[in-house]
CSV table of C-alpha atoms and ligand atoms in Angstrom, one decimal:
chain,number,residue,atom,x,y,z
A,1,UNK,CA,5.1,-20.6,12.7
A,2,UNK,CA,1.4,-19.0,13.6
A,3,UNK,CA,2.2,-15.8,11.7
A,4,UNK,CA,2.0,-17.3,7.8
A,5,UNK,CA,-0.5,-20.5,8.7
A,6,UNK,CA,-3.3,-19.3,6.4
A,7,UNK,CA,-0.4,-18.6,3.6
A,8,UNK,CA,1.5,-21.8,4.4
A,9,UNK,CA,1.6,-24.7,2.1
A,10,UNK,CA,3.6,-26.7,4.6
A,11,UNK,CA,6.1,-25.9,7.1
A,12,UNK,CA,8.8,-24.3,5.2
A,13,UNK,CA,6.7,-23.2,2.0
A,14,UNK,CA,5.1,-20.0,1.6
A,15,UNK,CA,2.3,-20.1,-0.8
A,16,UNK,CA,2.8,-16.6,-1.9
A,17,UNK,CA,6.8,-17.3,-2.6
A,18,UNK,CA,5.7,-20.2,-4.4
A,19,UNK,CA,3.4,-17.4,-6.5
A,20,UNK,CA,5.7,-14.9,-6.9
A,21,UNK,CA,8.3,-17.7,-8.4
A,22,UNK,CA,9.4,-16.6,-12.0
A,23,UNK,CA,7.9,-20.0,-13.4
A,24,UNK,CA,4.5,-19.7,-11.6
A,25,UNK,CA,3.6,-15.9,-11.8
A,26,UNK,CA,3.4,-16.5,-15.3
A,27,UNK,CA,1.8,-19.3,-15.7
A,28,UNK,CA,-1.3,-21.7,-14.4
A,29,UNK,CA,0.6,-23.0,-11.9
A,30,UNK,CA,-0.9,-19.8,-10.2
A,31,UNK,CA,-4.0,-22.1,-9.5
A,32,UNK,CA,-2.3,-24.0,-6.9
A,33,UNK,CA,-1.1,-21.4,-4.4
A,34,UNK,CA,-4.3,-19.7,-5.3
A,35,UNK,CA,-6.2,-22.8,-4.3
A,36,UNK,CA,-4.7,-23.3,-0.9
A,37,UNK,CA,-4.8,-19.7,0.1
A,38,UNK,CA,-8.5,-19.6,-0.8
A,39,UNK,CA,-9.1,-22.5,1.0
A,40,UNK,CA,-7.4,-21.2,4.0
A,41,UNK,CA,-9.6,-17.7,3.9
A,42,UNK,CA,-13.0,-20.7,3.6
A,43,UNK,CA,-11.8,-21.9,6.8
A,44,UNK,CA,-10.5,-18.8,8.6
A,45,UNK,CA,-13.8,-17.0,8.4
A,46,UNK,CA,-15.0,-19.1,10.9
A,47,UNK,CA,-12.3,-19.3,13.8
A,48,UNK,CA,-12.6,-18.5,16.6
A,49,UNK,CA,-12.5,-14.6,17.5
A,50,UNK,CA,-9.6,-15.2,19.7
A,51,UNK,CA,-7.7,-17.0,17.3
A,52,UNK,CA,-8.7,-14.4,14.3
A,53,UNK,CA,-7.4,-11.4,17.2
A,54,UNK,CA,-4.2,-13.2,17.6
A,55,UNK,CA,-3.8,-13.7,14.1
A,56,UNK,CA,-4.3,-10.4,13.4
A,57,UNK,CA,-1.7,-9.6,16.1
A,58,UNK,CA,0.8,-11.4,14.2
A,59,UNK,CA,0.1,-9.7,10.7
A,60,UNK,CA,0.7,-6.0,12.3
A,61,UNK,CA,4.0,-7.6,14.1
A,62,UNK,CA,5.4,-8.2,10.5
A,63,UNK,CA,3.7,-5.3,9.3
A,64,UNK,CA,5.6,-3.0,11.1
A,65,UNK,CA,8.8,-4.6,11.0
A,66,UNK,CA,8.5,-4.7,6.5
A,67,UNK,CA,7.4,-1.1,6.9
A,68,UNK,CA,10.7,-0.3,8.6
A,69,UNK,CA,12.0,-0.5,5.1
A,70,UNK,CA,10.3,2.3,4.0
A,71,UNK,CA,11.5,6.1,5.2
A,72,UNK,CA,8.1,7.4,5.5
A,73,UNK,CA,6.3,5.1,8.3
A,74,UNK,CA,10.3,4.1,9.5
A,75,UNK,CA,10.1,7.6,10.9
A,76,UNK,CA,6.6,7.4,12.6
A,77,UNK,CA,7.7,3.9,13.8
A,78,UNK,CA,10.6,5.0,15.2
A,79,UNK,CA,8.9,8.0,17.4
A,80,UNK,CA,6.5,5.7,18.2
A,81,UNK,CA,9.3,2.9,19.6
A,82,UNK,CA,7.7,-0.8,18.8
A,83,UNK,CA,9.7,-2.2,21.6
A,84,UNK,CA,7.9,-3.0,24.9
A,85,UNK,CA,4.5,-2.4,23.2
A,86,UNK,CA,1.8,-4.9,22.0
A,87,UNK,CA,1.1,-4.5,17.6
A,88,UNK,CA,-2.3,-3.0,19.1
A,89,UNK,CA,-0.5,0.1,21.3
A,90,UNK,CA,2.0,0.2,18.8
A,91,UNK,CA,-1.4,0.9,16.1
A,92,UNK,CA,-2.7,3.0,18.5
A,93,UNK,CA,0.2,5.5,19.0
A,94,UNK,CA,0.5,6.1,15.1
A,95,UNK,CA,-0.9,8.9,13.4
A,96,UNK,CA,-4.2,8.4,11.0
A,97,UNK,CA,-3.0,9.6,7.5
A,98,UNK,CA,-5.5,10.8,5.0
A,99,UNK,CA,-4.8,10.1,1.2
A,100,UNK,CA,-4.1,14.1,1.0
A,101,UNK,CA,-1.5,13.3,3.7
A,102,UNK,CA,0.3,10.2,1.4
A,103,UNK,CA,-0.1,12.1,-1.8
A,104,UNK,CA,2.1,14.6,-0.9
A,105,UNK,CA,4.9,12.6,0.1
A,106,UNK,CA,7.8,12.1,-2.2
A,107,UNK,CA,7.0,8.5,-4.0
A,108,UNK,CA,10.2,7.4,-2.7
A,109,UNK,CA,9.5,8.2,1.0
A,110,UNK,CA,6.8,5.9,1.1
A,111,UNK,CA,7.4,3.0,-1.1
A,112,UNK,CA,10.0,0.0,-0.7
A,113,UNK,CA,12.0,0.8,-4.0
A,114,UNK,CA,13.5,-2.4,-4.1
A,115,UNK,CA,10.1,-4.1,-4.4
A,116,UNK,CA,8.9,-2.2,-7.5
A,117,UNK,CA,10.5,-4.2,-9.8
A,118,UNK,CA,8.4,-7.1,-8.5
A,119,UNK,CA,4.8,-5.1,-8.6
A,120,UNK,CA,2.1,-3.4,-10.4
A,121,UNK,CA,1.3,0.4,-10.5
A,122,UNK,CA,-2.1,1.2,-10.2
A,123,UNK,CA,-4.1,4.7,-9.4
A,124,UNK,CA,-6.9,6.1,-7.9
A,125,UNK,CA,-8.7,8.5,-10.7
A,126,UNK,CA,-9.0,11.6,-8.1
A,127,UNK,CA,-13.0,11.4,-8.7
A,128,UNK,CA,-12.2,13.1,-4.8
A,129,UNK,CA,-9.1,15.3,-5.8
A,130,UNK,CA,-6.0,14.7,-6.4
A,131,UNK,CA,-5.3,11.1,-8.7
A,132,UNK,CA,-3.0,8.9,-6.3
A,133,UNK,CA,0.0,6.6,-7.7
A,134,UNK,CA,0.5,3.3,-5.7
A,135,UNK,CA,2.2,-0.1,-6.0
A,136,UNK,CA,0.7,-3.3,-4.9
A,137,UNK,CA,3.8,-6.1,-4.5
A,138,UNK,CA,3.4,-9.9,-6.3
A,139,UNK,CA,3.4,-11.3,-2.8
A,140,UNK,CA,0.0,-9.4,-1.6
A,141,UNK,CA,-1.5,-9.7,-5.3
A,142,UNK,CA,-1.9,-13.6,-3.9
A,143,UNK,CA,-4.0,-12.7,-1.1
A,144,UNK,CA,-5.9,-10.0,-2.6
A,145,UNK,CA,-7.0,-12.7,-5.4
A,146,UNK,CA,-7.6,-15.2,-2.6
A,147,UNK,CA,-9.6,-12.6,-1.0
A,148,UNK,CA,-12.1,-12.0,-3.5
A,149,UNK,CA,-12.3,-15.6,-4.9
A,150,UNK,CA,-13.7,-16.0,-1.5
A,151,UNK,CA,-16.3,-13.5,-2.0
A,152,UNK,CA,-17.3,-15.4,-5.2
A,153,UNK,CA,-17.7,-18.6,-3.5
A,154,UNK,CA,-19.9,-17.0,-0.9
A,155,UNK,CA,-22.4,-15.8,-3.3
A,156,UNK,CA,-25.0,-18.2,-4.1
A,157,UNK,CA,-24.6,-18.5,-7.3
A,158,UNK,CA,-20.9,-20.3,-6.4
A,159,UNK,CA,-19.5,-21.5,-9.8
A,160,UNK,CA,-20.7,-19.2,-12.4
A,161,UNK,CA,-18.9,-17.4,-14.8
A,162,UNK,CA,-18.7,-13.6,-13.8
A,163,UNK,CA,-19.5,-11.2,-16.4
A,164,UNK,CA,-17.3,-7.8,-14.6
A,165,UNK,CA,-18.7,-4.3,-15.7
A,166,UNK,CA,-15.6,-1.9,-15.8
A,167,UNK,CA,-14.2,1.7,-17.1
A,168,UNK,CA,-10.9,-0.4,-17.0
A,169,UNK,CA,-8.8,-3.9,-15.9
A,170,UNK,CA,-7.9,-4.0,-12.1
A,171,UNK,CA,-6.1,-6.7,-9.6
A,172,UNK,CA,-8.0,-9.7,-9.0
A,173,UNK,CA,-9.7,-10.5,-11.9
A,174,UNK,CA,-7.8,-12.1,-14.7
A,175,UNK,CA,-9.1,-15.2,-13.8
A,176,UNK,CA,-10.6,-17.9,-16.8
A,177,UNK,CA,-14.5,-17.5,-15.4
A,178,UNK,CA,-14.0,-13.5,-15.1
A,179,UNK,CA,-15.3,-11.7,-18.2
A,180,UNK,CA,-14.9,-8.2,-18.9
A,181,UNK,CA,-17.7,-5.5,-20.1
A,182,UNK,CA,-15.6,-2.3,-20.7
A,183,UNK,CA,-17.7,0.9,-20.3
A,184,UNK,CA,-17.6,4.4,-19.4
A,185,UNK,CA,-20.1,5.0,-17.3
A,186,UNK,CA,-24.0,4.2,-16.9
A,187,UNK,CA,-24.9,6.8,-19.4
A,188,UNK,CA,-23.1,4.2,-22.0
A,189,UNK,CA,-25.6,1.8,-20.6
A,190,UNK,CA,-28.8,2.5,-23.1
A,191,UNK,CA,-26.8,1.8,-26.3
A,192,UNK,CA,-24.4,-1.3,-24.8
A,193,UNK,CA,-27.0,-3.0,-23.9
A,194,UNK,CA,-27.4,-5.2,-27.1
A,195,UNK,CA,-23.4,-5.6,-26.7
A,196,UNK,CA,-24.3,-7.5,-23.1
A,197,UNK,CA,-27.1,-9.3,-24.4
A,198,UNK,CA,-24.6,-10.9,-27.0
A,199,UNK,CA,-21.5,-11.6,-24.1
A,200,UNK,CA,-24.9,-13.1,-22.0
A,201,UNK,CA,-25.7,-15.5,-24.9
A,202,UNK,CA,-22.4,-17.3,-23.9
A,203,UNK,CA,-23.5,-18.2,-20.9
A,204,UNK,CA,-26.8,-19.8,-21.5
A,205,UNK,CA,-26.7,-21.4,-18.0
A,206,UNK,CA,-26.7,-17.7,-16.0
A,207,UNK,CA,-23.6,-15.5,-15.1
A,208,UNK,CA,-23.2,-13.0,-12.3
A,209,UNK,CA,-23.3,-9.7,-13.2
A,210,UNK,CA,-21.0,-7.4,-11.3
A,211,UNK,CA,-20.7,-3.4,-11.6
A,212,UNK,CA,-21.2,-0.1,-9.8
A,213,UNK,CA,-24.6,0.4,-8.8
A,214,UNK,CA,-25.7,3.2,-10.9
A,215,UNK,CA,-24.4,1.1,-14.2
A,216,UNK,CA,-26.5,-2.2,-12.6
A,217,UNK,CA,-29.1,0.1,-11.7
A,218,UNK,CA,-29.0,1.6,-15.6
A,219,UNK,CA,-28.9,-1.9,-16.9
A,220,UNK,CA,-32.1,-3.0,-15.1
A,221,UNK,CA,-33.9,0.0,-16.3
A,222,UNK,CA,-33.0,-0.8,-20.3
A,223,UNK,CA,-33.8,-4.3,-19.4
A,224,UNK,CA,-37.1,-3.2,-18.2
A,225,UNK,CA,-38.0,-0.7,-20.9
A,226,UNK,CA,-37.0,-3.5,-23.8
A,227,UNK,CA,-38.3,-6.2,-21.8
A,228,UNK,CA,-35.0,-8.3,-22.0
A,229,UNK,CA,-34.6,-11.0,-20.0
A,230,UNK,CA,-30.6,-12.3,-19.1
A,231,UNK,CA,-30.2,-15.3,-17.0
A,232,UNK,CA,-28.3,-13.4,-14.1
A,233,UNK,CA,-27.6,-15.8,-11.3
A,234,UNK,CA,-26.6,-13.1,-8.5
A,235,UNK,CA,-25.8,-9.4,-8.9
A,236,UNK,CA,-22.8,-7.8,-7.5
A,237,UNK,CA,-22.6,-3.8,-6.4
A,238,UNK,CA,-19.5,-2.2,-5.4
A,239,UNK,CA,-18.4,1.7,-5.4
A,240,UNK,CA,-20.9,3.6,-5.2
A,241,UNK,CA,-23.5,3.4,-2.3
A,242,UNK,CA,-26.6,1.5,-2.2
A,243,UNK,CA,-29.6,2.3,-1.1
A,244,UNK,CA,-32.9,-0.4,-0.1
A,245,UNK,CA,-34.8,1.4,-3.5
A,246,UNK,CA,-32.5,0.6,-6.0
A,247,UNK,CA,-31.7,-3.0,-4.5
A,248,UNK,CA,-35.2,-4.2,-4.5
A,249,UNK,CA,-35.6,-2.4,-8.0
A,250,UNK,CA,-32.4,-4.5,-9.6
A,251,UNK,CA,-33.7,-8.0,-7.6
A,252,UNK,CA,-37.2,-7.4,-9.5
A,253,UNK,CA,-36.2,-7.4,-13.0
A,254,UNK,CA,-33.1,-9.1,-12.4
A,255,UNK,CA,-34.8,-11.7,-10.7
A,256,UNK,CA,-32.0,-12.6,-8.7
A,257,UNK,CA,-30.3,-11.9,-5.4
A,258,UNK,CA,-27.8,-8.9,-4.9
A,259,UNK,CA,-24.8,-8.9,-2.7
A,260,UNK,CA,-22.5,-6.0,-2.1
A,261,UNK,CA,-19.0,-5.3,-1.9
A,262,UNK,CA,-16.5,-2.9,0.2
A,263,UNK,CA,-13.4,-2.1,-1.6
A,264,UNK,CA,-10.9,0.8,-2.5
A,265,UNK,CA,-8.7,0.5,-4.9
A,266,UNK,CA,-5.6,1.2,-3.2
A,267,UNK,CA,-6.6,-0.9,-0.1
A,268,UNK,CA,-8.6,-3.9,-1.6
A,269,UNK,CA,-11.0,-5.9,-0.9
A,270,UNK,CA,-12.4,-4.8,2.7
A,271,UNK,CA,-15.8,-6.5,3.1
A,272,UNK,CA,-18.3,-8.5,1.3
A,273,UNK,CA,-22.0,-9.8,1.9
A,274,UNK,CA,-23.1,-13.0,3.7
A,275,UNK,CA,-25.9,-14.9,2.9
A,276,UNK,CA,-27.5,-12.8,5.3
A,277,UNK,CA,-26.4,-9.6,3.6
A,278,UNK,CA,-24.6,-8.5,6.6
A,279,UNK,CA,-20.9,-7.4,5.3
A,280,UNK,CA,-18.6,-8.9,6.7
A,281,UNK,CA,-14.7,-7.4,6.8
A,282,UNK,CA,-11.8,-9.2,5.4
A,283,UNK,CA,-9.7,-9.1,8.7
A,284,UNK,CA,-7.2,-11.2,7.3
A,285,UNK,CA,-6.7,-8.3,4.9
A,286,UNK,CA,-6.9,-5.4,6.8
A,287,UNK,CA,-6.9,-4.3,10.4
A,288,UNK,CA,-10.2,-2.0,10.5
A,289,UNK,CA,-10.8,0.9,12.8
A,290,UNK,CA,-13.9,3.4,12.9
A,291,UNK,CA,-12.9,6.7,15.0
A,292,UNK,CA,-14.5,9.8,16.0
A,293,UNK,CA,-13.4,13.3,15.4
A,294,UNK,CA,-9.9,13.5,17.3
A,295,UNK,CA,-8.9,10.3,15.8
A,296,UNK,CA,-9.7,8.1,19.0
A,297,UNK,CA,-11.2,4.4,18.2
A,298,UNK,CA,-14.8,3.8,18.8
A,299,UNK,CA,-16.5,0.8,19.9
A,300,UNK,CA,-18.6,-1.4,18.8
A,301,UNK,CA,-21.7,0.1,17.6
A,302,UNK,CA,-20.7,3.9,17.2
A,303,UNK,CA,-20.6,5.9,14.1
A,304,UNK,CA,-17.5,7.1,13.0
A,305,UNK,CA,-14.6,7.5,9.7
A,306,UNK,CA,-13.2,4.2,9.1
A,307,UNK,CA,-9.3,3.9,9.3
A,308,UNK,CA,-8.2,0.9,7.7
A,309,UNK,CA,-4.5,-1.1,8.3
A,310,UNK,CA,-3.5,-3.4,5.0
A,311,UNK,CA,-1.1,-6.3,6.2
A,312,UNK,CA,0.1,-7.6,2.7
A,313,UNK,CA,1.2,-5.0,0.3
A,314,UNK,CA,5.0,-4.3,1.5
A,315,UNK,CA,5.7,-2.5,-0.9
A,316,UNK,CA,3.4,0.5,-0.2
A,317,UNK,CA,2.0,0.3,3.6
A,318,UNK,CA,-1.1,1.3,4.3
A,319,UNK,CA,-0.7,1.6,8.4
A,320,UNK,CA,-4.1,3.7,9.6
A,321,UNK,CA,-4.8,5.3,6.5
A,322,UNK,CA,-8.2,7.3,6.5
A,323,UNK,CA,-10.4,5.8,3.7
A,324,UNK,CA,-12.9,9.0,3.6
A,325,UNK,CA,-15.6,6.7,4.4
A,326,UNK,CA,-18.0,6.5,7.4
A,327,UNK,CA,-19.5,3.5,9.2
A,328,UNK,CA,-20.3,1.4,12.1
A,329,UNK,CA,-18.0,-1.6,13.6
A,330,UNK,CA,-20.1,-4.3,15.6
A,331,UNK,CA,-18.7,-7.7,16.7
A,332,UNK,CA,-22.2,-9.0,17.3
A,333,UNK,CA,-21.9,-12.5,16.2
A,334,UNK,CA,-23.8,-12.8,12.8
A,335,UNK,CA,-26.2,-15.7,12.1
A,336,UNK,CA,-24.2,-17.4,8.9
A,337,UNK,CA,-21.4,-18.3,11.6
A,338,UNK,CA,-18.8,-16.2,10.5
A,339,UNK,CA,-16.4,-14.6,13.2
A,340,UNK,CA,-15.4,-11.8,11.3
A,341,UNK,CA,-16.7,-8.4,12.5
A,342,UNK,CA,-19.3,-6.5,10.4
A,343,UNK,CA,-19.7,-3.5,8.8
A,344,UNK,CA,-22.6,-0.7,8.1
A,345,UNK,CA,-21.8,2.3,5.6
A,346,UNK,CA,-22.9,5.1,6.5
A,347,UNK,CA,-21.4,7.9,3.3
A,348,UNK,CA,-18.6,9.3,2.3
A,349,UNK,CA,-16.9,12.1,3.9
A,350,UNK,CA,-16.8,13.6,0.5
A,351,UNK,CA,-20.1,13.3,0.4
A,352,UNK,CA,-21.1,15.4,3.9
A,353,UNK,CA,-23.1,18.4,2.8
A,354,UNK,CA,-22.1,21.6,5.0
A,355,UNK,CA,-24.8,24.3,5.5
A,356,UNK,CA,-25.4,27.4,8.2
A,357,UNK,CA,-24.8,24.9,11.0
A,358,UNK,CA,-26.1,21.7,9.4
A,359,UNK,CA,-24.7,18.6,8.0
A,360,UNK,CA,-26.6,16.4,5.6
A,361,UNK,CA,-24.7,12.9,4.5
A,362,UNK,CA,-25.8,12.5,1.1
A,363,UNK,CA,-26.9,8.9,1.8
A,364,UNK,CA,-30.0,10.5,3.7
A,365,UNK,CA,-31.0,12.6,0.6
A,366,UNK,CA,-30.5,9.8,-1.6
A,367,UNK,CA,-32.3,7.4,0.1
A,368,UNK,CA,-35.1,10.2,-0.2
A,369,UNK,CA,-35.0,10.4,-3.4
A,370,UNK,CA,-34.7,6.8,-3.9
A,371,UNK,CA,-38.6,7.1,-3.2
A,372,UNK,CA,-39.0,8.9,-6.6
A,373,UNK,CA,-37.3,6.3,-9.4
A,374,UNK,CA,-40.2,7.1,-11.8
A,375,UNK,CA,-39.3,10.7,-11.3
A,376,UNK,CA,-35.9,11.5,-11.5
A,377,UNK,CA,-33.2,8.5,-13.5
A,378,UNK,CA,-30.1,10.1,-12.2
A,379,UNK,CA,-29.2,13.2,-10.2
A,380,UNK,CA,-26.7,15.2,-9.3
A,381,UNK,CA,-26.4,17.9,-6.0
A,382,UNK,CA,-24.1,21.0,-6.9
A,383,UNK,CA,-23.6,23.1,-4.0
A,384,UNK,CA,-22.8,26.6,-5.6
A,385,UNK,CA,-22.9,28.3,-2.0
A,386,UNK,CA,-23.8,27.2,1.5
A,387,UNK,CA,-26.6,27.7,1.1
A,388,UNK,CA,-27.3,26.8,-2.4
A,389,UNK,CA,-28.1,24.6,-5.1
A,390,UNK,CA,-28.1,23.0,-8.2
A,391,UNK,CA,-30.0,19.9,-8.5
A,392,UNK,CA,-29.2,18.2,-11.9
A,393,UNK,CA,-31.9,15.8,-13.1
A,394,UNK,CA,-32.5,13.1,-16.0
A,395,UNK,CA,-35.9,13.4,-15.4
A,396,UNK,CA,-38.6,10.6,-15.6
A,397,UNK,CA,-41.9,10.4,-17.4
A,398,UNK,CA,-43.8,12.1,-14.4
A,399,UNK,CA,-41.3,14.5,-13.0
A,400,UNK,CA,-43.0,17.5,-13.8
A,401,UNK,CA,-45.7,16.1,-11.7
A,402,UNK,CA,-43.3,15.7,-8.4
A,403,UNK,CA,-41.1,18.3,-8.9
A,404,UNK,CA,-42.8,20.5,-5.9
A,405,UNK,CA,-43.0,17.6,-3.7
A,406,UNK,CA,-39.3,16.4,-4.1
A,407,UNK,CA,-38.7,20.4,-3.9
A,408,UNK,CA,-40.0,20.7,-0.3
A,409,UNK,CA,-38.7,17.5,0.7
A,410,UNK,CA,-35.4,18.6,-0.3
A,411,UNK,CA,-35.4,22.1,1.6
A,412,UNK,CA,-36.9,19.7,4.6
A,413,UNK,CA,-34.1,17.7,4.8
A,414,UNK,CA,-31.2,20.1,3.8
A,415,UNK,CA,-31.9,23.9,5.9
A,416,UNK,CA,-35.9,25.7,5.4
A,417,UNK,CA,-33.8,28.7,3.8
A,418,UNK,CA,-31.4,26.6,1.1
A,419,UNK,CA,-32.3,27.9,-2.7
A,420,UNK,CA,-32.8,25.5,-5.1
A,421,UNK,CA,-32.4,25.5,-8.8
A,422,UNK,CA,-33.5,22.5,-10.9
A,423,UNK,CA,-31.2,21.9,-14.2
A,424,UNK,CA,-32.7,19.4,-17.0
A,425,UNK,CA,-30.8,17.6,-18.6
A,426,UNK,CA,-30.3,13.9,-20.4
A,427,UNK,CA,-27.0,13.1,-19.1
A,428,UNK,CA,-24.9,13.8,-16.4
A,429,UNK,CA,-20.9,13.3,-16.7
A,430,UNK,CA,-19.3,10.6,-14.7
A,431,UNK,CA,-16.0,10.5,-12.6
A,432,UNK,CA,-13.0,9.0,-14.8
A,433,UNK,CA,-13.6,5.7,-13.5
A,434,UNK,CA,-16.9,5.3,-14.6
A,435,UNK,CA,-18.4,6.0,-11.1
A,436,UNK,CA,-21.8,8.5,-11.2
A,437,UNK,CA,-21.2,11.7,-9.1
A,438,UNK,CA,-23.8,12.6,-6.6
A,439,UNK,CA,-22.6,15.6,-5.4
A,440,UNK,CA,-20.5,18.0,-5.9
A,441,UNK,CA,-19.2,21.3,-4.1
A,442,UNK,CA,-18.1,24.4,-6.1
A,443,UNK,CA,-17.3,27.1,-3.5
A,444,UNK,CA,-14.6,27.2,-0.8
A,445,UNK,CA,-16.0,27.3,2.6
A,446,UNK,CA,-14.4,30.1,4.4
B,501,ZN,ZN1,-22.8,-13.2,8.2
């Protein structure tokens, strides 16, 4: 059957049942399935776009008939009616759901109970509000690892052993050339970097790195000021955004090339880098939408809040859920020969500031302060009013020189009447991930 091909051994045999089996999940016979579903996801990047549409298709056909088994979306299925509808009209006619939305549910309103047994638990840290409690199922855990093995293997640095930067463990990682650096946040960076240096030695033949960017950003920095060299083979960012300053900065003393990654925790792995550093979504993943302010789908090319549709993990749906990101679809065909569609971030929603009439993304201001890495080592925006601020600042050696400059640049970009306050300090907290926080609001807009 079409449906499973990319998960099929051979006609009868499911890859991820053979996964899931109580003699495998435990053991390296993992590798096998693994190995066919990976190679599957090397090949299906390049089909066809028909046959990648049609696929798709097929994944929200099962989608919605698993997520019958769960109150929540049986409901909103039900209003909907699936019959006489195509998966796409169907997808159309639901509602978009924000994570406020699915955090207030009762747990067992929108979870399959009788696939818990046979999953993990898992949360986001509320670095936005609220923390959020989720399940991924056994079954989907196969594709998610498929999923980023393949963004591994499209690095160009292939086969090397990953050295993986963390607050703590997640899905899809627990593999024998996955290494784990446990740390806080990038403040921890300055006095770990010895502690990196020794998990580096190793690998004498290179390793990628992979972290948030403000930790691989704080690792370059200590690597510059101590003059250490590691052999890093490519550098992987994820998390936090990324701006053209800080990747050229990492590639210089890194000497290597960086790639970045779009993931949530609760709904994967959703896009990685080509060799053309064009990011490409996992559309055998997830069904991904961008949409404008009343919830209607964009096209190609428009900026809008991405809404993203998970096809594996039965056991907790996903079916439009609003990511609180922003972006731009485009299905121009990309260079490297993949078919999948690509992806710009553009911010987090989060991360709009709201003045007298204005609104800023933060990605604009930081990619204007990106300008100043001499000046300021890490920031932070605190909106005490809507018209005001505190900017927090490690400052750099010649800060006190640009302060004025960044000042005015900062009431050009924000509103001419914003206040500004300057705070110096020599560190600023992280979320409980690990994750730096750029900006934060503390006043409730009326
Ligand atoms: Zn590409």
């Amino acid at each position: 059957m079409f449906t499973n091909e990319s998960i099929l051994l051979k006609k009868g045999w499911r890859s991820d049942r053979f996964w899931t089996h109580p003699i495998a999940f435990k053991s390296f016979l993992k590798f096998i399935p693994l190995y066919f579903d990976t190679r599957a996801l090397m090949k299906s990047q390049f089909w066809p776009r028909e046959k990648l549409d049609r696929y798709q298709d097929a994944r929200l056909l099962e989608l919605f008939r698993d997520a019958k088994r769960v109150p929540y979306w049986r409901d909103l299925l039900e209003k909907v009616g699936v019959d006489h509808l195509t998966p796409r009209e169907v997808l159309a006619r639901m509602p978009i759901i924000s994570k406020q939305q699915l955090v207030q549910q009762p747990p067992a309103d929108i979870t399959d109970e009788s696939l818990i047994e046979r999953s993990d638990e898992d949360h986001t840290s509320g670095s936005t509000g609220i923390p959020f409690h989720f399940y991924h199922d056994w079954h989907a855990s196969l594709r998610s690892f498929a999923i980023t093995e393949r963004i591994f293997r499209t690095l160009i640095a292939k086969r090397f052993p990953i050295v993986y930067m963390r607050a703590r463990p997640r899905n899809g990682f627990t593999f024998y050339r996955h290494f784990w650096f446990f740390l806080r946040s990038y403040n921890s960076m300055h006095h770990r970097l010895e502690e990196l240096k020794e998990l580096a030695q190793q690998f004498p033949a290179g390793f990628i790195l992979y972290g948030y960017t403000s930790w691989i950003v704080e690792a370059a920095r200590q690597m510059e000021k101590n003059d250490i060299k590691l052999p890093i083979r490519n550098v992987v960012v994820a998390g936090e955004h990324l701006i053209a300053h800080d990747r050229s900065y990492i590639e210089r003393i890194m000497k290597t090339e960086l790639f970045t990654l779009y993931a949530s925790r609760e709904a994967g792995f959703l896009g990685y880098e080509c060799e053309r550093h064009t990011m490409h979504l996992s559309e055998e993943w997830a069904y991904v939408e961008v949409v404008d302010i009343d919830n209607r789908p964009l096209p190609s090319g428009k900026e809008g809040r991405i809404v993203v549709t998970t096809f594996d993990n039965r056991v907790m749906p996903f079916i439009r859920y609003d990511i609180g990101d922003i972006g731009v679809l485009s299905d121009t065909p990309c260079a490297c020969g993949r078919t999948l569609r690509t992806l710009t971030f553009k911010g987090r929603t989060s991360e709009l500031i709201n003045l007298d009439g204005r609104v800023v993304s933060l990605l604009d201001v930081a990619y204007a302060l990106g300008a100043f890495k001499d000046s300021i080592l890490q920031y932070q925006l605190v909106q005490k009013g809507p018209m005001s601020f505190v900017v927090r600042v490690i400052p750099g050696l010649v800060f006190a020189d640009k302060k004025q400059h960044i000042e005015a640049l900062l009431i050009r970009m924000l509103h001419p009447r914003v206040q500004i306050r300057w705070e110096l300090t020599d560190t600023i907290p992280a979320s409980p991930n690990g994750k730096a926080i750029y900006f934060l609001r503390e006043f409730n807009r009326v």
